[in-house]
Amino acid sequence: MSRQPKTPKSALLPLSRLNSMPVAEALEHCGGFFEHSPWIVEDALQKRPFASVHEFHAACMRVVHNADVARQLELIRAHPDLVGRLAREGRLGLESTQEQASAGLSELTEEEIKAFETYNSAYHERFGFPFVICARRNRKEAILAALPQRLEQTKTEEIRTALAEIGDIALLRMADAVREDT
Ligand code: GUN
């Protein structure tokens, strides 16, 4: 699990700067925290100033939870499949590639790849959106064990679980990009 920031702490965006910069500039730094969904951070920025990274994250999660179900589904569907075609063809963005690799998903046996393909298509068929789990918080074994369990849930439960996982993905991305002023 890669919890270490990729950049030295001094190079991260200080929260005080984030609190005072124009929205467009803040989105250049933070627009990617939620996969292909900059509207979440953009809306949350209206609640500045934030006293901590967790406060910023909580404001974002309020936007997610207050969104209607159609928008929540749009957010979930913005995520690439784990071990999907894009991942196997090396066509994911840098962040997604690193997240999937940190779970060991870039080094799978043929059998494991087949298992992911089978689960992913069963999951899409049942729920109509991709399976989302925070890859940086789980190893491939845990992800493969979670899939059949998640397939047992109702669609409403799965939406709730997927949004919580998306919150975890965003928090780790935030911690890699923004630092609290000392
Ligand atoms: N799809 C399912 N889980 C993840 C994740 O952790 N990161 C990204 N980028 N996509 C995912």
mmCIF file with all atom_site columns, C-alpha atoms and ligand atoms in Angstrom:
data_model
loop_
_atom_site.group_PDB
_atom_site.id
_atom_site.type_symbol
_atom_site.label_atom_id
_atom_site.label_alt_id
_atom_site.label_comp_id
_atom_site.label_asym_id
_atom_site.label_entity_id
_atom_site.label_seq_id
_atom_site.pdbx_PDB_ins_code
_atom_site.Cartn_x
_atom_site.Cartn_y
_atom_site.Cartn_z
_atom_site.occupancy
_atom_site.B_iso_or_equiv
_atom_site.pdbx_formal_charge
_atom_site.auth_seq_id
_atom_site.auth_comp_id
_atom_site.auth_asym_id
_atom_site.auth_atom_id
_atom_site.pdbx_PDB_model_num
ATOM   1   C CA . MET A 1 1   ? 0.000   0.000   0.000   1.00 0.00 ? 1   MET A CA 1
ATOM   2   C CA . SER A 1 2   ? 1.623   3.308   -1.025  1.00 0.00 ? 2   SER A CA 1
ATOM   3   C CA . ARG A 1 3   ? 0.709   5.840   1.638   1.00 0.00 ? 3   ARG A CA 1
ATOM   4   C CA . GLN A 1 4   ? 3.871   7.879   1.156   1.00 0.00 ? 4   GLN A CA 1
ATOM   5   C CA . PRO A 1 5   ? 3.438   11.204  -0.629  1.00 0.00 ? 5   PRO A CA 1
ATOM   6   C CA . LYS A 1 6   ? 4.998   11.110  -4.095  1.00 0.00 ? 6   LYS A CA 1
ATOM   7   C CA . THR A 1 7   ? 6.304   14.654  -3.650  1.00 0.00 ? 7   THR A CA 1
ATOM   8   C CA . PRO A 1 8   ? 8.323   16.138  -0.785  1.00 0.00 ? 8   PRO A CA 1
ATOM   9   C CA . LYS A 1 9   ? 6.071   17.713  1.841   1.00 0.00 ? 9   LYS A CA 1
ATOM   10  C CA . SER A 1 10  ? 7.451   21.188  1.096   1.00 0.00 ? 10  SER A CA 1
ATOM   11  C CA . ALA A 1 11  ? 6.281   20.886  -2.525  1.00 0.00 ? 11  ALA A CA 1
ATOM   12  C CA . LEU A 1 12  ? 2.658   20.193  -1.570  1.00 0.00 ? 12  LEU A CA 1
ATOM   13  C CA . LEU A 1 13  ? 0.025   22.902  -1.831  1.00 0.00 ? 13  LEU A CA 1
ATOM   14  C CA . PRO A 1 14  ? -0.351  24.644  1.562   1.00 0.00 ? 14  PRO A CA 1
ATOM   15  C CA . LEU A 1 15  ? -3.958  24.730  2.740   1.00 0.00 ? 15  LEU A CA 1
ATOM   16  C CA . SER A 1 16  ? -3.708  28.499  3.317   1.00 0.00 ? 16  SER A CA 1
ATOM   17  C CA . ARG A 1 17  ? -2.906  28.942  -0.405  1.00 0.00 ? 17  ARG A CA 1
ATOM   18  C CA . LEU A 1 18  ? -5.796  26.690  -1.372  1.00 0.00 ? 18  LEU A CA 1
ATOM   19  C CA . ASN A 1 19  ? -8.044  28.780  0.860   1.00 0.00 ? 19  ASN A CA 1
ATOM   20  C CA . SER A 1 20  ? -7.140  32.010  -0.921  1.00 0.00 ? 20  SER A CA 1
ATOM   21  C CA . MET A 1 21  ? -6.492  31.147  -4.582  1.00 0.00 ? 21  MET A CA 1
ATOM   22  C CA . PRO A 1 22  ? -8.984  31.639  -7.434  1.00 0.00 ? 22  PRO A CA 1
ATOM   23  C CA . VAL A 1 23  ? -11.331 28.699  -8.040  1.00 0.00 ? 23  VAL A CA 1
ATOM   24  C CA . ALA A 1 24  ? -9.862  27.961  -11.499 1.00 0.00 ? 24  ALA A CA 1
ATOM   25  C CA . GLU A 1 25  ? -6.357  27.697  -10.028 1.00 0.00 ? 25  GLU A CA 1
ATOM   26  C CA . ALA A 1 26  ? -7.562  25.561  -7.114  1.00 0.00 ? 26  ALA A CA 1
ATOM   27  C CA . LEU A 1 27  ? -9.196  23.212  -9.612  1.00 0.00 ? 27  LEU A CA 1
ATOM   28  C CA . GLU A 1 28  ? -5.905  22.823  -11.465 1.00 0.00 ? 28  GLU A CA 1
ATOM   29  C CA . HIS A 1 29  ? -4.470  21.386  -8.245  1.00 0.00 ? 29  HIS A CA 1
ATOM   30  C CA . CYS A 1 30  ? -7.509  19.599  -6.848  1.00 0.00 ? 30  CYS A CA 1
ATOM   31  C CA . GLY A 1 31  ? -9.941  18.975  -9.718  1.00 0.00 ? 31  GLY A CA 1
ATOM   32  C CA . GLY A 1 32  ? -8.794  15.362  -10.096 1.00 0.00 ? 32  GLY A CA 1
ATOM   33  C CA . PHE A 1 33  ? -9.368  14.247  -6.498  1.00 0.00 ? 33  PHE A CA 1
ATOM   34  C CA . PHE A 1 34  ? -12.685 12.750  -7.578  1.00 0.00 ? 34  PHE A CA 1
ATOM   35  C CA . GLU A 1 35  ? -12.210 10.762  -10.785 1.00 0.00 ? 35  GLU A CA 1
ATOM   36  C CA . HIS A 1 36  ? -13.203 12.886  -13.827 1.00 0.00 ? 36  HIS A CA 1
ATOM   37  C CA . SER A 1 37  ? -15.592 14.794  -11.549 1.00 0.00 ? 37  SER A CA 1
ATOM   38  C CA . PRO A 1 38  ? -14.194 18.295  -10.811 1.00 0.00 ? 38  PRO A CA 1
ATOM   39  C CA . TRP A 1 39  ? -17.731 19.556  -10.001 1.00 0.00 ? 39  TRP A CA 1
ATOM   40  C CA . ILE A 1 40  ? -17.415 18.059  -6.502  1.00 0.00 ? 40  ILE A CA 1
ATOM   41  C CA . VAL A 1 41  ? -14.329 20.033  -5.486  1.00 0.00 ? 41  VAL A CA 1
ATOM   42  C CA . GLU A 1 42  ? -15.648 23.119  -7.318  1.00 0.00 ? 42  GLU A CA 1
ATOM   43  C CA . ASP A 1 43  ? -18.848 23.061  -5.264  1.00 0.00 ? 43  ASP A CA 1
ATOM   44  C CA . ALA A 1 44  ? -17.003 22.322  -2.001  1.00 0.00 ? 44  ALA A CA 1
ATOM   45  C CA . LEU A 1 45  ? -14.631 25.271  -2.594  1.00 0.00 ? 45  LEU A CA 1
ATOM   46  C CA . GLN A 1 46  ? -17.565 27.587  -1.914  1.00 0.00 ? 46  GLN A CA 1
ATOM   47  C CA . LYS A 1 47  ? -17.256 26.529  1.733   1.00 0.00 ? 47  LYS A CA 1
ATOM   48  C CA . ARG A 1 48  ? -13.685 27.847  2.068   1.00 0.00 ? 48  ARG A CA 1
ATOM   49  C CA . PRO A 1 49  ? -11.751 28.553  4.221   1.00 0.00 ? 49  PRO A CA 1
ATOM   50  C CA . PHE A 1 50  ? -10.989 25.034  5.477   1.00 0.00 ? 50  PHE A CA 1
ATOM   51  C CA . ALA A 1 51  ? -9.179  24.589  8.801   1.00 0.00 ? 51  ALA A CA 1
ATOM   52  C CA . SER A 1 52  ? -7.801  21.175  7.845   1.00 0.00 ? 52  SER A CA 1
ATOM   53  C CA . VAL A 1 53  ? -7.528  18.711  4.979   1.00 0.00 ? 53  VAL A CA 1
ATOM   54  C CA . HIS A 1 54  ? -10.190 16.609  6.725   1.00 0.00 ? 54  HIS A CA 1
ATOM   55  C CA . GLU A 1 55  ? -12.538 19.599  6.745   1.00 0.00 ? 55  GLU A CA 1
ATOM   56  C CA . PHE A 1 56  ? -11.972 20.059  3.005   1.00 0.00 ? 56  PHE A CA 1
ATOM   57  C CA . HIS A 1 57  ? -12.616 16.354  2.480   1.00 0.00 ? 57  HIS A CA 1
ATOM   58  C CA . ALA A 1 58  ? -15.791 16.480  4.601   1.00 0.00 ? 58  ALA A CA 1
ATOM   59  C CA . ALA A 1 59  ? -17.080 19.429  2.526   1.00 0.00 ? 59  ALA A CA 1
ATOM   60  C CA . CYS A 1 60  ? -16.474 17.403  -0.654  1.00 0.00 ? 60  CYS A CA 1
ATOM   61  C CA . MET A 1 61  ? -18.266 14.382  0.783   1.00 0.00 ? 61  MET A CA 1
ATOM   62  C CA . ARG A 1 62  ? -21.270 16.552  1.691   1.00 0.00 ? 62  ARG A CA 1
ATOM   63  C CA . VAL A 1 63  ? -21.447 17.584  -1.972  1.00 0.00 ? 63  VAL A CA 1
ATOM   64  C CA . VAL A 1 64  ? -21.339 13.907  -2.978  1.00 0.00 ? 64  VAL A CA 1
ATOM   65  C CA . HIS A 1 65  ? -24.049 12.894  -0.493  1.00 0.00 ? 65  HIS A CA 1
ATOM   66  C CA . ASN A 1 66  ? -26.296 15.843  -1.344  1.00 0.00 ? 66  ASN A CA 1
ATOM   67  C CA . ALA A 1 67  ? -26.099 15.122  -5.085  1.00 0.00 ? 67  ALA A CA 1
ATOM   68  C CA . ASP A 1 68  ? -29.033 13.319  -6.653  1.00 0.00 ? 68  ASP A CA 1
ATOM   69  C CA . VAL A 1 69  ? -28.682 9.616   -7.440  1.00 0.00 ? 69  VAL A CA 1
ATOM   70  C CA . ALA A 1 70  ? -28.147 10.292  -11.167 1.00 0.00 ? 70  ALA A CA 1
ATOM   71  C CA . ARG A 1 71  ? -25.072 12.398  -10.380 1.00 0.00 ? 71  ARG A CA 1
ATOM   72  C CA . GLN A 1 72  ? -23.819 9.886   -7.831  1.00 0.00 ? 72  GLN A CA 1
ATOM   73  C CA . LEU A 1 73  ? -24.059 7.180   -10.486 1.00 0.00 ? 73  LEU A CA 1
ATOM   74  C CA . GLU A 1 74  ? -22.218 9.438   -12.933 1.00 0.00 ? 74  GLU A CA 1
ATOM   75  C CA . LEU A 1 75  ? -19.410 9.744   -10.366 1.00 0.00 ? 75  LEU A CA 1
ATOM   76  C CA . ILE A 1 76  ? -19.230 5.983   -9.803  1.00 0.00 ? 76  ILE A CA 1
ATOM   77  C CA . ARG A 1 77  ? -19.274 5.358   -13.568 1.00 0.00 ? 77  ARG A CA 1
ATOM   78  C CA . ALA A 1 78  ? -16.350 7.766   -14.043 1.00 0.00 ? 78  ALA A CA 1
ATOM   79  C CA . HIS A 1 79  ? -14.092 5.084   -12.468 1.00 0.00 ? 79  HIS A CA 1
ATOM   80  C CA . PRO A 1 80  ? -12.190 2.643   -14.614 1.00 0.00 ? 80  PRO A CA 1
ATOM   81  C CA . ASP A 1 81  ? -12.646 -1.070  -14.005 1.00 0.00 ? 81  ASP A CA 1
ATOM   82  C CA . LEU A 1 82  ? -9.944  -2.643  -11.897 1.00 0.00 ? 82  LEU A CA 1
ATOM   83  C CA . VAL A 1 83  ? -7.948  -4.851  -14.263 1.00 0.00 ? 83  VAL A CA 1
ATOM   84  C CA . GLY A 1 84  ? -10.247 -3.716  -17.065 1.00 0.00 ? 84  GLY A CA 1
ATOM   85  C CA . ARG A 1 85  ? -9.372  -3.352  -20.742 1.00 0.00 ? 85  ARG A CA 1
ATOM   86  C CA . LEU A 1 86  ? -8.023  0.204   -20.268 1.00 0.00 ? 86  LEU A CA 1
ATOM   87  C CA . ALA A 1 87  ? -5.735  -0.949  -17.449 1.00 0.00 ? 87  ALA A CA 1
ATOM   88  C CA . ARG A 1 88  ? -4.449  -3.948  -19.405 1.00 0.00 ? 88  ARG A CA 1
ATOM   89  C CA . GLU A 1 89  ? -3.782  -1.805  -22.464 1.00 0.00 ? 89  GLU A CA 1
ATOM   90  C CA . GLY A 1 90  ? -1.903  0.786   -20.360 1.00 0.00 ? 90  GLY A CA 1
ATOM   91  C CA . ARG A 1 91  ? -4.436  3.495   -21.230 1.00 0.00 ? 91  ARG A CA 1
ATOM   92  C CA . LEU A 1 92  ? -5.284  4.672   -17.698 1.00 0.00 ? 92  LEU A CA 1
ATOM   93  C CA . GLY A 1 93  ? -4.132  8.027   -16.319 1.00 0.00 ? 93  GLY A CA 1
ATOM   94  C CA . LEU A 1 94  ? -1.015  8.122   -14.145 1.00 0.00 ? 94  LEU A CA 1
ATOM   95  C CA . GLU A 1 95  ? -2.928  8.271   -10.857 1.00 0.00 ? 95  GLU A CA 1
ATOM   96  C CA . SER A 1 96  ? -5.207  5.332   -11.704 1.00 0.00 ? 96  SER A CA 1
ATOM   97  C CA . THR A 1 97  ? -2.249  3.314   -12.975 1.00 0.00 ? 97  THR A CA 1
ATOM   98  C CA . GLN A 1 98  ? -0.346  3.903   -9.727  1.00 0.00 ? 98  GLN A CA 1
ATOM   99  C CA . GLU A 1 99  ? -3.395  3.103   -7.607  1.00 0.00 ? 99  GLU A CA 1
ATOM   100 C CA . GLN A 1 100 ? -4.028  -0.184  -9.377  1.00 0.00 ? 100 GLN A CA 1
ATOM   101 C CA . ALA A 1 101 ? -0.317  -1.100  -9.254  1.00 0.00 ? 101 ALA A CA 1
ATOM   102 C CA . SER A 1 102 ? -0.164  -0.398  -5.487  1.00 0.00 ? 102 SER A CA 1
ATOM   103 C CA . ALA A 1 103 ? -2.711  -3.196  -4.922  1.00 0.00 ? 103 ALA A CA 1
ATOM   104 C CA . GLY A 1 104 ? -0.579  -5.586  -6.957  1.00 0.00 ? 104 GLY A CA 1
ATOM   105 C CA . LEU A 1 105 ? -3.063  -5.510  -9.841  1.00 0.00 ? 105 LEU A CA 1
ATOM   106 C CA . SER A 1 106 ? -0.379  -4.973  -12.463 1.00 0.00 ? 106 SER A CA 1
ATOM   107 C CA . GLU A 1 107 ? 1.181   -8.352  -11.646 1.00 0.00 ? 107 GLU A CA 1
ATOM   108 C CA . LEU A 1 108 ? -1.611  -10.895 -11.860 1.00 0.00 ? 108 LEU A CA 1
ATOM   109 C CA . THR A 1 109 ? -1.605  -14.490 -12.996 1.00 0.00 ? 109 THR A CA 1
ATOM   110 C CA . GLU A 1 110 ? -3.763  -15.483 -15.995 1.00 0.00 ? 110 GLU A CA 1
ATOM   111 C CA . GLU A 1 111 ? -6.152  -17.100 -13.533 1.00 0.00 ? 111 GLU A CA 1
ATOM   112 C CA . GLU A 1 112 ? -6.502  -13.927 -11.464 1.00 0.00 ? 112 GLU A CA 1
ATOM   113 C CA . ILE A 1 113 ? -7.101  -11.850 -14.608 1.00 0.00 ? 113 ILE A CA 1
ATOM   114 C CA . LYS A 1 114 ? -9.867  -14.283 -15.618 1.00 0.00 ? 114 LYS A CA 1
ATOM   115 C CA . ALA A 1 115 ? -11.402 -13.992 -12.125 1.00 0.00 ? 115 ALA A CA 1
ATOM   116 C CA . PHE A 1 116 ? -11.434 -10.185 -12.390 1.00 0.00 ? 116 PHE A CA 1
ATOM   117 C CA . GLU A 1 117 ? -13.022 -10.351 -15.850 1.00 0.00 ? 117 GLU A CA 1
ATOM   118 C CA . THR A 1 118 ? -15.755 -12.709 -14.637 1.00 0.00 ? 118 THR A CA 1
ATOM   119 C CA . TYR A 1 119 ? -16.493 -10.676 -11.490 1.00 0.00 ? 119 TYR A CA 1
ATOM   120 C CA . ASN A 1 120 ? -16.348 -7.334  -13.309 1.00 0.00 ? 120 ASN A CA 1
ATOM   121 C CA . SER A 1 121 ? -18.891 -8.391  -15.898 1.00 0.00 ? 121 SER A CA 1
ATOM   122 C CA . ALA A 1 122 ? -21.201 -9.988  -13.286 1.00 0.00 ? 122 ALA A CA 1
ATOM   123 C CA . TYR A 1 123 ? -20.947 -6.782  -11.267 1.00 0.00 ? 123 TYR A CA 1
ATOM   124 C CA . HIS A 1 124 ? -21.703 -4.522  -14.261 1.00 0.00 ? 124 HIS A CA 1
ATOM   125 C CA . GLU A 1 125 ? -24.630 -6.738  -15.178 1.00 0.00 ? 125 GLU A CA 1
ATOM   126 C CA . ARG A 1 126 ? -26.117 -6.675  -11.671 1.00 0.00 ? 126 ARG A CA 1
ATOM   127 C CA . PHE A 1 127 ? -25.606 -3.004  -10.798 1.00 0.00 ? 127 PHE A CA 1
ATOM   128 C CA . GLY A 1 128 ? -25.008 -1.146  -14.076 1.00 0.00 ? 128 GLY A CA 1
ATOM   129 C CA . PHE A 1 129 ? -21.814 0.523   -12.861 1.00 0.00 ? 129 PHE A CA 1
ATOM   130 C CA . PRO A 1 130 ? -18.184 -0.503  -12.242 1.00 0.00 ? 130 PRO A CA 1
ATOM   131 C CA . PHE A 1 131 ? -16.943 -2.082  -9.022  1.00 0.00 ? 131 PHE A CA 1
ATOM   132 C CA . VAL A 1 132 ? -15.147 0.582   -6.987  1.00 0.00 ? 132 VAL A CA 1
ATOM   133 C CA . ILE A 1 133 ? -12.897 -0.188  -4.048  1.00 0.00 ? 133 ILE A CA 1
ATOM   134 C CA . CYS A 1 134 ? -9.994  1.932   -2.831  1.00 0.00 ? 134 CYS A CA 1
ATOM   135 C CA . ALA A 1 135 ? -7.109  0.106   -4.517  1.00 0.00 ? 135 ALA A CA 1
ATOM   136 C CA . ARG A 1 136 ? -4.494  1.791   -2.335  1.00 0.00 ? 136 ARG A CA 1
ATOM   137 C CA . ARG A 1 137 ? -6.114  0.475   0.837   1.00 0.00 ? 137 ARG A CA 1
ATOM   138 C CA . ASN A 1 138 ? -6.467  -3.112  -0.394  1.00 0.00 ? 138 ASN A CA 1
ATOM   139 C CA . ARG A 1 139 ? -4.212  -5.807  -1.788  1.00 0.00 ? 139 ARG A CA 1
ATOM   140 C CA . LYS A 1 140 ? -5.386  -7.899  -4.734  1.00 0.00 ? 140 LYS A CA 1
ATOM   141 C CA . GLU A 1 141 ? -6.345  -10.818 -2.442  1.00 0.00 ? 141 GLU A CA 1
ATOM   142 C CA . ALA A 1 142 ? -8.641  -8.562  -0.388  1.00 0.00 ? 142 ALA A CA 1
ATOM   143 C CA . ILE A 1 143 ? -10.160 -7.102  -3.559  1.00 0.00 ? 143 ILE A CA 1
ATOM   144 C CA . LEU A 1 144 ? -10.845 -10.554 -5.002  1.00 0.00 ? 144 LEU A CA 1
ATOM   145 C CA . ALA A 1 145 ? -12.391 -11.612 -1.681  1.00 0.00 ? 145 ALA A CA 1
ATOM   146 C CA . ALA A 1 146 ? -14.576 -8.475  -1.534  1.00 0.00 ? 146 ALA A CA 1
ATOM   147 C CA . LEU A 1 147 ? -16.033 -8.885  -5.028  1.00 0.00 ? 147 LEU A CA 1
ATOM   148 C CA . PRO A 1 148 ? -18.337 -11.879 -4.348  1.00 0.00 ? 148 PRO A CA 1
ATOM   149 C CA . GLN A 1 149 ? -19.481 -10.270 -1.083  1.00 0.00 ? 149 GLN A CA 1
ATOM   150 C CA . ARG A 1 150 ? -20.247 -6.957  -2.749  1.00 0.00 ? 150 ARG A CA 1
ATOM   151 C CA . LEU A 1 151 ? -22.168 -8.815  -5.461  1.00 0.00 ? 151 LEU A CA 1
ATOM   152 C CA . GLU A 1 152 ? -24.553 -9.989  -2.710  1.00 0.00 ? 152 GLU A CA 1
ATOM   153 C CA . GLN A 1 153 ? -25.518 -6.459  -1.713  1.00 0.00 ? 153 GLN A CA 1
ATOM   154 C CA . THR A 1 154 ? -28.546 -4.519  -2.926  1.00 0.00 ? 154 THR A CA 1
ATOM   155 C CA . LYS A 1 155 ? -28.043 -1.718  -5.434  1.00 0.00 ? 155 LYS A CA 1
ATOM   156 C CA . THR A 1 156 ? -28.735 0.895   -2.745  1.00 0.00 ? 156 THR A CA 1
ATOM   157 C CA . GLU A 1 157 ? -26.144 -0.653  -0.409  1.00 0.00 ? 157 GLU A CA 1
ATOM   158 C CA . GLU A 1 158 ? -23.638 -0.868  -3.260  1.00 0.00 ? 158 GLU A CA 1
ATOM   159 C CA . ILE A 1 159 ? -24.087 2.796   -4.163  1.00 0.00 ? 159 ILE A CA 1
ATOM   160 C CA . ARG A 1 160 ? -23.437 3.680   -0.517  1.00 0.00 ? 160 ARG A CA 1
ATOM   161 C CA . THR A 1 161 ? -20.366 1.437   -0.349  1.00 0.00 ? 161 THR A CA 1
ATOM   162 C CA . ALA A 1 162 ? -18.973 2.711   -3.666  1.00 0.00 ? 162 ALA A CA 1
ATOM   163 C CA . LEU A 1 163 ? -19.341 6.348   -2.533  1.00 0.00 ? 163 LEU A CA 1
ATOM   164 C CA . ALA A 1 164 ? -17.497 5.566   0.723   1.00 0.00 ? 164 ALA A CA 1
ATOM   165 C CA . GLU A 1 165 ? -14.663 3.919   -1.248  1.00 0.00 ? 165 GLU A CA 1
ATOM   166 C CA . ILE A 1 166 ? -14.546 6.941   -3.578  1.00 0.00 ? 166 ILE A CA 1
ATOM   167 C CA . GLY A 1 167 ? -14.235 9.102   -0.470  1.00 0.00 ? 167 GLY A CA 1
ATOM   168 C CA . ASP A 1 168 ? -11.208 7.030   0.628   1.00 0.00 ? 168 ASP A CA 1
ATOM   169 C CA . ILE A 1 169 ? -9.613  7.305   -2.831  1.00 0.00 ? 169 ILE A CA 1
ATOM   170 C CA . ALA A 1 170 ? -10.089 11.094  -2.759  1.00 0.00 ? 170 ALA A CA 1
ATOM   171 C CA . LEU A 1 171 ? -8.716  11.463  0.785   1.00 0.00 ? 171 LEU A CA 1
ATOM   172 C CA . LEU A 1 172 ? -5.475  9.689   -0.175  1.00 0.00 ? 172 LEU A CA 1
ATOM   173 C CA . ARG A 1 173 ? -5.146  11.843  -3.314  1.00 0.00 ? 173 ARG A CA 1
ATOM   174 C CA . MET A 1 174 ? -5.747  14.955  -1.194  1.00 0.00 ? 174 MET A CA 1
ATOM   175 C CA . ALA A 1 175 ? -3.143  13.949  1.384   1.00 0.00 ? 175 ALA A CA 1
ATOM   176 C CA . ASP A 1 176 ? -0.659  13.529  -1.499  1.00 0.00 ? 176 ASP A CA 1
ATOM   177 C CA . ALA A 1 177 ? -1.338  17.017  -2.850  1.00 0.00 ? 177 ALA A CA 1
ATOM   178 C CA . VAL A 1 178 ? -2.282  19.380  0.004   1.00 0.00 ? 178 VAL A CA 1
ATOM   179 C CA . ARG A 1 179 ? -0.525  20.008  3.292   1.00 0.00 ? 179 ARG A CA 1
ATOM   180 C CA . GLU A 1 180 ? -1.750  21.715  6.420   1.00 0.00 ? 180 GLU A CA 1
ATOM   181 C CA . ASP A 1 181 ? 0.235   24.841  7.308   1.00 0.00 ? 181 ASP A CA 1
ATOM   182 C CA . THR A 1 182 ? 2.340   24.483  10.401  1.00 0.00 ? 182 THR A CA 1
HETATM 183 N N1 . GUN B 2 .   ? -11.640 1.753   -9.797  1.00 0.00 ? 1   GUN B N1 1
HETATM 184 C C1 . GUN B 2 .   ? -11.857 0.966   -8.749  1.00 0.00 ? 1   GUN B C1 1
HETATM 185 N N2 . GUN B 2 .   ? -11.042 1.285   -7.722  1.00 0.00 ? 1   GUN B N2 1
HETATM 186 C C2 . GUN B 2 .   ? -10.281 2.295   -8.133  1.00 0.00 ? 1   GUN B C2 1
HETATM 187 C C3 . GUN B 2 .   ? -9.243  3.065   -7.521  1.00 0.00 ? 1   GUN B C3 1
HETATM 188 O O1 . GUN B 2 .   ? -8.840  2.896   -6.377  1.00 0.00 ? 1   GUN B O1 1
HETATM 189 N N3 . GUN B 2 .   ? -8.726  4.033   -8.285  1.00 0.00 ? 1   GUN B N3 1
HETATM 190 C C4 . GUN B 2 .   ? -9.156  4.268   -9.555  1.00 0.00 ? 1   GUN B C4 1
HETATM 191 N N4 . GUN B 2 .   ? -8.590  5.241   -10.227 1.00 0.00 ? 1   GUN B N4 1
HETATM 192 N N5 . GUN B 2 .   ? -10.099 3.572   -10.147 1.00 0.00 ? 1   GUN B N5 1
HETATM 193 C C5 . GUN B 2 .   ? -10.673 2.588   -9.439  1.00 0.00 ? 1   GUN B C5 1
#
